[in-house]
Coordinates of C-alpha atoms in Angstrom, one line a residue:
X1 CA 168.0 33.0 113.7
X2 CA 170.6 34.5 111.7
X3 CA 172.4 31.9 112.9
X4 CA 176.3 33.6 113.4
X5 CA 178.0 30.7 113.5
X6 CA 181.3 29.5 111.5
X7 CA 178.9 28.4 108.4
X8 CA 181.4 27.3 105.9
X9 CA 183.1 30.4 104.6
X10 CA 185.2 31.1 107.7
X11 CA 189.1 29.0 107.1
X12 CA 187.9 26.2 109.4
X13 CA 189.8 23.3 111.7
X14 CA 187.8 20.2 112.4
X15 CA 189.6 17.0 113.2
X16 CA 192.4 19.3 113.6
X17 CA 193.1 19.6 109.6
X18 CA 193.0 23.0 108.6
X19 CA 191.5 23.7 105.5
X20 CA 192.9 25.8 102.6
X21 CA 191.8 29.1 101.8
X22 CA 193.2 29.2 98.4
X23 CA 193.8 27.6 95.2
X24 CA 197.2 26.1 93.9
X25 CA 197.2 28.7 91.4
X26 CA 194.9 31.9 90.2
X27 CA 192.7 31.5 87.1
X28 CA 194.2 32.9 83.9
X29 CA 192.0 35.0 81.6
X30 CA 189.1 34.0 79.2
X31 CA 189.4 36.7 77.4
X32 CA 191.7 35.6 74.5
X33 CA 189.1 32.8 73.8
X34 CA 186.0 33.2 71.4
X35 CA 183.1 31.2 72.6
X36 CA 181.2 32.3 70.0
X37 CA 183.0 29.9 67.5
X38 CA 182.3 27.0 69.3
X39 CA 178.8 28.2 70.2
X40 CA 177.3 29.3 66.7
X41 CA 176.6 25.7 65.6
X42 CA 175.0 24.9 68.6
X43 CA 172.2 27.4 68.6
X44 CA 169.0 25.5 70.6
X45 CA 170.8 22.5 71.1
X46 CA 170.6 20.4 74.3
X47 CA 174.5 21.7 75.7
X48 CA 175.3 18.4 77.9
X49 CA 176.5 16.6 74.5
X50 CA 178.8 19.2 73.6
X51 CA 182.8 19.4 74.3
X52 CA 183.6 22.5 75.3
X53 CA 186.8 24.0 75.9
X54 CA 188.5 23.1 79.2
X55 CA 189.1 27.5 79.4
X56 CA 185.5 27.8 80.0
X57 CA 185.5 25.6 83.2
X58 CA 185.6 26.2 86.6
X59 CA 188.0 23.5 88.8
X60 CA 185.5 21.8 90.3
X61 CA 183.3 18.5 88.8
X62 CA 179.6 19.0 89.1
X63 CA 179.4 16.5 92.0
X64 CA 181.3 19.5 94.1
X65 CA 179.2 22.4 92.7
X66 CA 176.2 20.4 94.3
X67 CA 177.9 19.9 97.7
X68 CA 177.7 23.4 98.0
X69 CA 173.8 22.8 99.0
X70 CA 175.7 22.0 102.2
X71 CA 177.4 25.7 103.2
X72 CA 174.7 27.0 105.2
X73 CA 173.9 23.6 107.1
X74 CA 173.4 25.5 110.4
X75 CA 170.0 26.4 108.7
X76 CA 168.8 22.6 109.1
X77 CA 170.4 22.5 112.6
X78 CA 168.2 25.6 113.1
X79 CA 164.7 23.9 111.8
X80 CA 165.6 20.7 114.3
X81 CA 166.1 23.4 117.2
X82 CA 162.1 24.8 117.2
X83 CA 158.9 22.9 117.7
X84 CA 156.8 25.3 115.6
X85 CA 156.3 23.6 112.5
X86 CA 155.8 27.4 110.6
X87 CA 159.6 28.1 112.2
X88 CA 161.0 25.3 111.2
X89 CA 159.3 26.1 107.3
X90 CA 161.5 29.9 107.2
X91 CA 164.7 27.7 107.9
X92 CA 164.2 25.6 105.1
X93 CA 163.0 27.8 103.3
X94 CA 166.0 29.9 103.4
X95 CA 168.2 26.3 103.3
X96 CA 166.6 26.4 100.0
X97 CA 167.2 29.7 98.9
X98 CA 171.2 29.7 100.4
X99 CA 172.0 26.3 98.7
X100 CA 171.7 27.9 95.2
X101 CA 173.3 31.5 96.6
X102 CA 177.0 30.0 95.7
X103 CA 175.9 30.2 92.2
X104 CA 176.5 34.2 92.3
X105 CA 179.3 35.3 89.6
X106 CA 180.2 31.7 89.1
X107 CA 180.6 31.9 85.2
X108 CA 182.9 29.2 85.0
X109 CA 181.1 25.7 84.0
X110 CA 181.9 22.6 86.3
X111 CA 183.3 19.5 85.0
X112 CA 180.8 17.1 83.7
X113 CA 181.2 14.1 85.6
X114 CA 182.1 10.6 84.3
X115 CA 179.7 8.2 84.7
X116 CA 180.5 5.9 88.2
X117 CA 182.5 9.3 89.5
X118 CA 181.7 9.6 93.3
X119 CA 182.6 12.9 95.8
X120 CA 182.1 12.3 99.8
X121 CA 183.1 15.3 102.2
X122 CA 182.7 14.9 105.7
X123 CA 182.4 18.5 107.8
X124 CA 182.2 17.5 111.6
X125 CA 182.2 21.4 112.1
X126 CA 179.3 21.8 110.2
X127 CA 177.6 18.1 111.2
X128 CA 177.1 16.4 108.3
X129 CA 178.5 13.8 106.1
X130 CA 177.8 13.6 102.1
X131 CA 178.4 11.8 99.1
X132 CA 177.1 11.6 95.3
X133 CA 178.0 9.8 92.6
X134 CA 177.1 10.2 88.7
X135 CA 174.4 7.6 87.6
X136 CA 173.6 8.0 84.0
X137 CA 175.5 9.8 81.7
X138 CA 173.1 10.6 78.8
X139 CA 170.9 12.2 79.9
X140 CA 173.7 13.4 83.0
X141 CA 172.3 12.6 86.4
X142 CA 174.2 13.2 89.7
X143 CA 172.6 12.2 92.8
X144 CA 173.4 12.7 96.0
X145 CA 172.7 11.7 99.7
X146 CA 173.6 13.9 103.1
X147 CA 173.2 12.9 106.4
X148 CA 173.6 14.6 110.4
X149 CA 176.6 13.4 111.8
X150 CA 174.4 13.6 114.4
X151 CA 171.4 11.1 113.0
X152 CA 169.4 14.3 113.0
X153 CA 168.5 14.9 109.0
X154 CA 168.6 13.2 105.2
X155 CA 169.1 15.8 103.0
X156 CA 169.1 14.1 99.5
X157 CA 168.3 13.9 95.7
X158 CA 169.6 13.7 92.0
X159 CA 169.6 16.3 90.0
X160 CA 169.6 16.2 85.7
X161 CA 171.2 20.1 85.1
X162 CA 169.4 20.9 81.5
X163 CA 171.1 23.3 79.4
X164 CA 170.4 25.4 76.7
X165 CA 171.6 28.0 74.4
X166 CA 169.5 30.9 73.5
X167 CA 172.5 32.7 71.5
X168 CA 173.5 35.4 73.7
X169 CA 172.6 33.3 77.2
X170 CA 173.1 29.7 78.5
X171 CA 169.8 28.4 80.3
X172 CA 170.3 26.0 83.0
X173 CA 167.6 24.1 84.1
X174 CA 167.8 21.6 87.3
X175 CA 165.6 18.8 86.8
X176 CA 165.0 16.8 89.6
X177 CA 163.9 16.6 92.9
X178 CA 165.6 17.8 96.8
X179 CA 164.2 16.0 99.6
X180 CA 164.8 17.1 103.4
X181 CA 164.0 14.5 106.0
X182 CA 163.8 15.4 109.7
X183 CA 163.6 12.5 111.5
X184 CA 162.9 14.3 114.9
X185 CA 159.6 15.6 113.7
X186 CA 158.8 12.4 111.2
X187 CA 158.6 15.0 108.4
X188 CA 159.7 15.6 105.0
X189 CA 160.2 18.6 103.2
X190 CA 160.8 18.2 99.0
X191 CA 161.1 21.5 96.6
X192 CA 162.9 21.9 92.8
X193 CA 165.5 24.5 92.6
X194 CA 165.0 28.0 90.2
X195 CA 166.5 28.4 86.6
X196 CA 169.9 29.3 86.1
X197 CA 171.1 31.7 82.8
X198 CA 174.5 33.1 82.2
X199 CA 174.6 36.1 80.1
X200 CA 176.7 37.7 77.5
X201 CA 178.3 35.0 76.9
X202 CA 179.3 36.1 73.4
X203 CA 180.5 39.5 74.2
X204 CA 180.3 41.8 77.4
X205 CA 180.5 40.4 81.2
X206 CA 179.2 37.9 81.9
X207 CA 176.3 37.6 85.1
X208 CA 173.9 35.3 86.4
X209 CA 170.3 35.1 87.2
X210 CA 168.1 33.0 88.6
X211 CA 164.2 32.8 88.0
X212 CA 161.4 30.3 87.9
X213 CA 159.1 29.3 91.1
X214 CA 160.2 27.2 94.2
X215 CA 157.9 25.7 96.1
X216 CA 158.3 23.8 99.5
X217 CA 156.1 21.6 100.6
X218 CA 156.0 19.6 104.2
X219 CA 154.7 16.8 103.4
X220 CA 153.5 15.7 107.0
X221 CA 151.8 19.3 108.0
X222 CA 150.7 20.5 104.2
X223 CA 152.4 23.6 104.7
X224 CA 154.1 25.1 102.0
X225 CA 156.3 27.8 100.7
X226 CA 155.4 29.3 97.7
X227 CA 158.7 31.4 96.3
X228 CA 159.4 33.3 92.9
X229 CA 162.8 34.3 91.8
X230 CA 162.3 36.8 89.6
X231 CA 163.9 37.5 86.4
X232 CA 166.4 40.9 85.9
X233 CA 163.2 43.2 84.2
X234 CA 164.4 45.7 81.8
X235 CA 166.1 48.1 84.4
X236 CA 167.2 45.9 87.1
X237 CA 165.2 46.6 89.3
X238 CA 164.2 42.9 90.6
X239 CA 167.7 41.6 89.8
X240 CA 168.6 38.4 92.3
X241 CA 165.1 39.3 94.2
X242 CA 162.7 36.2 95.8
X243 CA 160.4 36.7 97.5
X244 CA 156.9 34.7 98.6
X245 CA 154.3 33.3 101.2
X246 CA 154.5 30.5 103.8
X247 CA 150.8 29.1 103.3
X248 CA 149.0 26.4 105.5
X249 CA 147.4 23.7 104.5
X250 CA 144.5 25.5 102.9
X251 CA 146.1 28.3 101.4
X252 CA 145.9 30.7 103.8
X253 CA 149.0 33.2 104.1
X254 CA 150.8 32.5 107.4
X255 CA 153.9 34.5 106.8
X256 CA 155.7 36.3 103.7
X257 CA 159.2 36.0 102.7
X258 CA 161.3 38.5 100.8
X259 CA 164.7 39.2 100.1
X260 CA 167.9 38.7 97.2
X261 CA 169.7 34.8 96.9
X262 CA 172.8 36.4 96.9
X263 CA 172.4 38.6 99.6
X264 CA 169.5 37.5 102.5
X265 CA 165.9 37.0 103.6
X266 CA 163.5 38.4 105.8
X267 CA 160.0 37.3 107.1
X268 CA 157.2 39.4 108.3
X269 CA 153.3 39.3 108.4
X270 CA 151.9 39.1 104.8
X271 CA 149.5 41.8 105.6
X272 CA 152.2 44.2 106.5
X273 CA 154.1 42.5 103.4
X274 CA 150.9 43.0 100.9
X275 CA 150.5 47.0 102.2
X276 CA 153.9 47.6 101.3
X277 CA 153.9 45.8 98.0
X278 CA 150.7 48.6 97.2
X279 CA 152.6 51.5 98.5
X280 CA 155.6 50.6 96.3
X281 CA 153.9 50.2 93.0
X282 CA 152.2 53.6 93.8
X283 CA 155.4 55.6 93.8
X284 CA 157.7 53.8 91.5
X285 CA 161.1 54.9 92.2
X286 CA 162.3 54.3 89.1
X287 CA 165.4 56.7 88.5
X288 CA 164.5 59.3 86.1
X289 CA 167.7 60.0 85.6
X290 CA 168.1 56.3 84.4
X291 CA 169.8 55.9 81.1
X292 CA 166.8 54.9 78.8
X293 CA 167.8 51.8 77.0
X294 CA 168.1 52.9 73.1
X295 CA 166.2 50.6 71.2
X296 CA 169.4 49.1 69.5
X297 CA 171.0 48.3 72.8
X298 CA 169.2 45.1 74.4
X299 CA 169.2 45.5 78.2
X300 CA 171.3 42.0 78.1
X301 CA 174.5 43.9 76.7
X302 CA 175.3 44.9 80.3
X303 CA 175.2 43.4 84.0
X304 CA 172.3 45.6 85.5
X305 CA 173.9 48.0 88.0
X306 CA 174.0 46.4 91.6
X307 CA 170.6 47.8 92.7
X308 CA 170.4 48.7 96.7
X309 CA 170.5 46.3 99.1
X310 CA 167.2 44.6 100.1
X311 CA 164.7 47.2 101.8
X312 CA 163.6 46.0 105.0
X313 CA 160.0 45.9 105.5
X314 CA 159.3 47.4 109.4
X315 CA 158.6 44.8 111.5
X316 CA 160.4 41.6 109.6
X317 CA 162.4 39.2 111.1
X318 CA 165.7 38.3 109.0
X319 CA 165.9 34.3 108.7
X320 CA 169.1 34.0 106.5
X321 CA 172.3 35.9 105.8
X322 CA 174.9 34.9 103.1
X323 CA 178.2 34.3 104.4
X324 CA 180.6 37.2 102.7
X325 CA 183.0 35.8 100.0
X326 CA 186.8 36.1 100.7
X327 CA 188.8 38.5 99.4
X328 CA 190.9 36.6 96.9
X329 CA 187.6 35.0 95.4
X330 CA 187.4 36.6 92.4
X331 CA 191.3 35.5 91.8
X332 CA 189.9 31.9 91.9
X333 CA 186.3 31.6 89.7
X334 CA 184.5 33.8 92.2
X335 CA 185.0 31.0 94.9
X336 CA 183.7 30.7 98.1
X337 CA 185.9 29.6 101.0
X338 CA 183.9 26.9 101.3
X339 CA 184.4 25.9 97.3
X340 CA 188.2 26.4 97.8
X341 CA 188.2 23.5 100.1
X342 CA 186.1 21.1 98.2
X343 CA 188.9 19.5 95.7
X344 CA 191.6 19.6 98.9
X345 CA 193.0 16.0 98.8
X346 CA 194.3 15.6 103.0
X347 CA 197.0 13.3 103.5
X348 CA 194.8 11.0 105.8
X349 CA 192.1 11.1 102.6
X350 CA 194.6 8.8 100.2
X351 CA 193.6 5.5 100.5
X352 CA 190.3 6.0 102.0
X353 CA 188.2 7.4 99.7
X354 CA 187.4 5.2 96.8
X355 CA 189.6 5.6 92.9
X356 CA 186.3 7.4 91.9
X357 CA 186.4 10.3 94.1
X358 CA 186.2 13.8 91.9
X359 CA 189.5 14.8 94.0
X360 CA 191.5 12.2 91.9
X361 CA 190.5 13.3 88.8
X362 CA 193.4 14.2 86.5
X363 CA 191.8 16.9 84.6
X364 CA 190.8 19.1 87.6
X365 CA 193.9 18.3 89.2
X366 CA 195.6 20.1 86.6
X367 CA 193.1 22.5 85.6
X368 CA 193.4 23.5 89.8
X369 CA 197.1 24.3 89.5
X370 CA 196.6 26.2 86.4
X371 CA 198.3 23.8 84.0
X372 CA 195.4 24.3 81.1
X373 CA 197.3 22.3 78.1
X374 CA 197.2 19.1 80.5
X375 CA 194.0 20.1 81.9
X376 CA 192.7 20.1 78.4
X377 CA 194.7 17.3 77.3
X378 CA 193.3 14.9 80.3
X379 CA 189.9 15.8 79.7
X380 CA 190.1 14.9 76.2
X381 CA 191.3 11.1 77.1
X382 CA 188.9 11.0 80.0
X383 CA 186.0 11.9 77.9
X384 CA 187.4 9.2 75.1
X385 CA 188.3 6.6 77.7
X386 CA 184.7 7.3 78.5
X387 CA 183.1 6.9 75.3
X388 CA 185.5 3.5 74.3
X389 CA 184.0 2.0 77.6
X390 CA 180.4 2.3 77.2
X391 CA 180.9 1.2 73.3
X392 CA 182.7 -2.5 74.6
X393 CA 179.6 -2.6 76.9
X394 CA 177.7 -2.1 74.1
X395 CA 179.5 -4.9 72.2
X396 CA 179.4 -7.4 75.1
X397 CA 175.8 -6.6 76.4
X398 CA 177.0 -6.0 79.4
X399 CA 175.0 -3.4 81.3
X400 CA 176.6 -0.5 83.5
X401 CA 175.8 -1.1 87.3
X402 CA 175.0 2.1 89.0
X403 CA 177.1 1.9 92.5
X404 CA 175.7 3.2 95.4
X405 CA 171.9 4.1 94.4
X406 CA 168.7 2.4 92.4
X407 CA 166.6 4.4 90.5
X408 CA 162.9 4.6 91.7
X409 CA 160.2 7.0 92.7
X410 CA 160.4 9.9 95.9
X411 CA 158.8 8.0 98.7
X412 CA 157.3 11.4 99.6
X413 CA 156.2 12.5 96.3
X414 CA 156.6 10.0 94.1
X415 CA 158.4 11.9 91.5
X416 CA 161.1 9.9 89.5
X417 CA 164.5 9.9 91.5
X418 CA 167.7 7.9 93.0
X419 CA 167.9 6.5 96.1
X420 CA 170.7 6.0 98.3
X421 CA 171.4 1.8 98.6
X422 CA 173.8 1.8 101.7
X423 CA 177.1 0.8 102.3
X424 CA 179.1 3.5 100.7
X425 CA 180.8 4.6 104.2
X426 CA 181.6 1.2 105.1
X427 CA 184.7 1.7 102.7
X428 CA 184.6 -1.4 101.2
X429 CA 185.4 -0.4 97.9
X430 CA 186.3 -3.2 95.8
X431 CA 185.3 -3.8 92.1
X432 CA 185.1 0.3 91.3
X433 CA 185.4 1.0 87.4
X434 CA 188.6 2.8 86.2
X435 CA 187.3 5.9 84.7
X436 CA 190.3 8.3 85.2

């Protein structure tokens, strides 16, 4: 179940296009930049309405930071394979857990995308087909529709990233809802995704975690998995862990789920899971020769140590493994292979995908080939070009017509979201705004 297979990571040939597995040109260095001046009068603040400076981004818009849900696809492919409905739970499950694992030493801030921007990728190695496009601007929403090449899955939703300031951290919070349709089965699967913070980003380096609850639920069977991400604690010691039950439909503990996002996940009987939990808190192995924070240093002021790899629990059954990063990734923002190829505009692309597409944008373009004054410079006219456009709306009543999805609620939970209209793939793509 570990499912070997090229997922994504490994360079990759389909339709005989070999993809990249680098960047035009390395990142250059943050460090001659203080964040801290832009960031002091924005303490609390809602972050989406400030301009930040193009040094703190990563090449890639947000509409390609979500496509990399997609790397681990095999995992759906996996959940179509079995007939047990609690089997095909662990693969989503992990789907859900690996689609926010590319998040891992990503510092760097994606694009904001203009409103009416679109991305598509196509992977027939991996099966699937995907595109998203950028429906409201304030508050930012991207959503975002996936489907098997194969007619086999819908893997879609929009997501409103919410982000905050907290003076030494940046708090991401993805609003929003992720849907997983298996059409094979006639079931749906819908969950949220965890809370993202950066810290230090004032002084000191910089690292991620995730925490906050995720909870999948099937919709057709009432199973559900019930996952925490747990925040650092003070030593480190649950740094990147999840870990959870697979209930049924009244609560009972079929299974328990365990493991780090940026590393893998196991399964294995809850009462085996439950016993070890006890034993565990019994003999704390806290390091006594563990360097006792002094009050005056707040356990923020540095990444916690890389604490040993997951234990593995006798008896469990490992469900998901993340796909190593390449060796050049922390030359190019901590990249995956897969991320590499996401901006990579193929000869045979030009003139099929529509003027809207996130590959044609100037300012990412630029960024990608490490020319930061144009970079900077583009994304200042973008953002203006943006802003004079929505005020002649304003002047001429005219309302903005969202593309290729219509607002209304989750037919499965009925939560507020976008849904996917049709059409986008017949490549008719005339009347597109001009937003670059």
């Amino acid at each position: 179940m570990s499912g070997e297979g090229n997922h994504g990571n490994q360079p990759s040939q389909h339709n005989g296009v070999k993809h990249r597995t680098s960047l035009p040109a390395p990142m250059f260095s943050r460090n001659d930049v203080s964040i801290w001046s832009i960031l002091k009068k924005c303490i609390g603040m809602e972050l989406s309405k400030i301009a930040m400076p193009v040094v703190f981004n990563e090449p890639l818009s947000f509409l390609q930071r979500l496509t990399e849900y997609m790397e681990h696809t095999y995992l759906i492919h996996q959940a179509n394979a079995t007939t047990d409905s609690i089997e095909r739970m662990k693969c989503v499950a992990a789907f859900a857990v690996s689609a926010v694992a590319s998040q891992w030493e990503r510092t760097g801030k994606p694009f904001n995308p203009l409103l009416g921007e679109t991305y598509e990728l196509i992977r027939d190695d991996l099966g699937f087909r995907w595109m998203s496009e950028q429906v409201s601007h304030h508050p930012p929403v991207s959503a975002f529709h996936a489907e098997g090449l194969k007619e086999d899955f819908v893997f879609h939703g929009s997501i409103y990233p919410k982000l905050k300031f907290w003076g030494k951290s940046i708090e991401a919070e993805p609003k929003g809802v992720i849907t997983l349709e298996l059409p094979k089965y006639n079931e749906a699967y819908t969950w949220t995704n965890p809370t993202c913070c950066v810290h230090n980003i004032i002084v000191g380096q910089l690292w991620i975690e995730q925490y906050g609850s995720v909870e999948v639920l099937n919709h057709k069977t009432g199973e559900r998995c019930s996952m925490t991400f747990k925040p650092c604690g003070l030593f480190g010691k649950e740094l990147h862990k999840v870990e959870g039950y697979i209930l049924d439909k009244s609560k009972k503990k079929l299974c328990a789920i365990y493991g780090k996002w940026t590393e893998c996940l196991y399964t294995v009987d809850p009462a085996t899971f439950d016993a070890h939990k006890k034993t565990e808190k019994k003999n704390p192995d806290e390091k006594k020769g563990n360097k006792q924070t002094s009050v005056d240093e707040e356990p923020e002021e540095m990444p916690p140590p890389d604490t040993e790899t997951v234990q593995v629990i006798p008896g469990s059954e490992l469900i998901w493994k993340i796909t190593p990063r390449p060796e050049n990734s922390s030359k190019f923002y901590a990249f995956s292979t897969f991320a590499m190829q996401l901006n990579e505009l193929d000869k045979r692309m030009e003139g099929v995908i529509p003027s809207t597409d996130s590959r044609l944008r100037p300012d990412i373009c630029a960024m990608e080939k490490g020319d930061i004054d144009l970079a900077s410079a583009e994304k200042k006219r973008l953002e203006e070009k943006q802003r004079m456009a929505r005020k002649n709306r304003t002047k001429s009543t005219e309302e903005w017509k969202v593309r290729w999805f219509q607002q209304g609620p989750n037919p499965h939970n009925k939560a507020q979201d976008w849904l996917y209209l049709k059409g986008y793939w017949d490549r008719n793509y005339s009347q597109l705004p001009d937003i670059y």
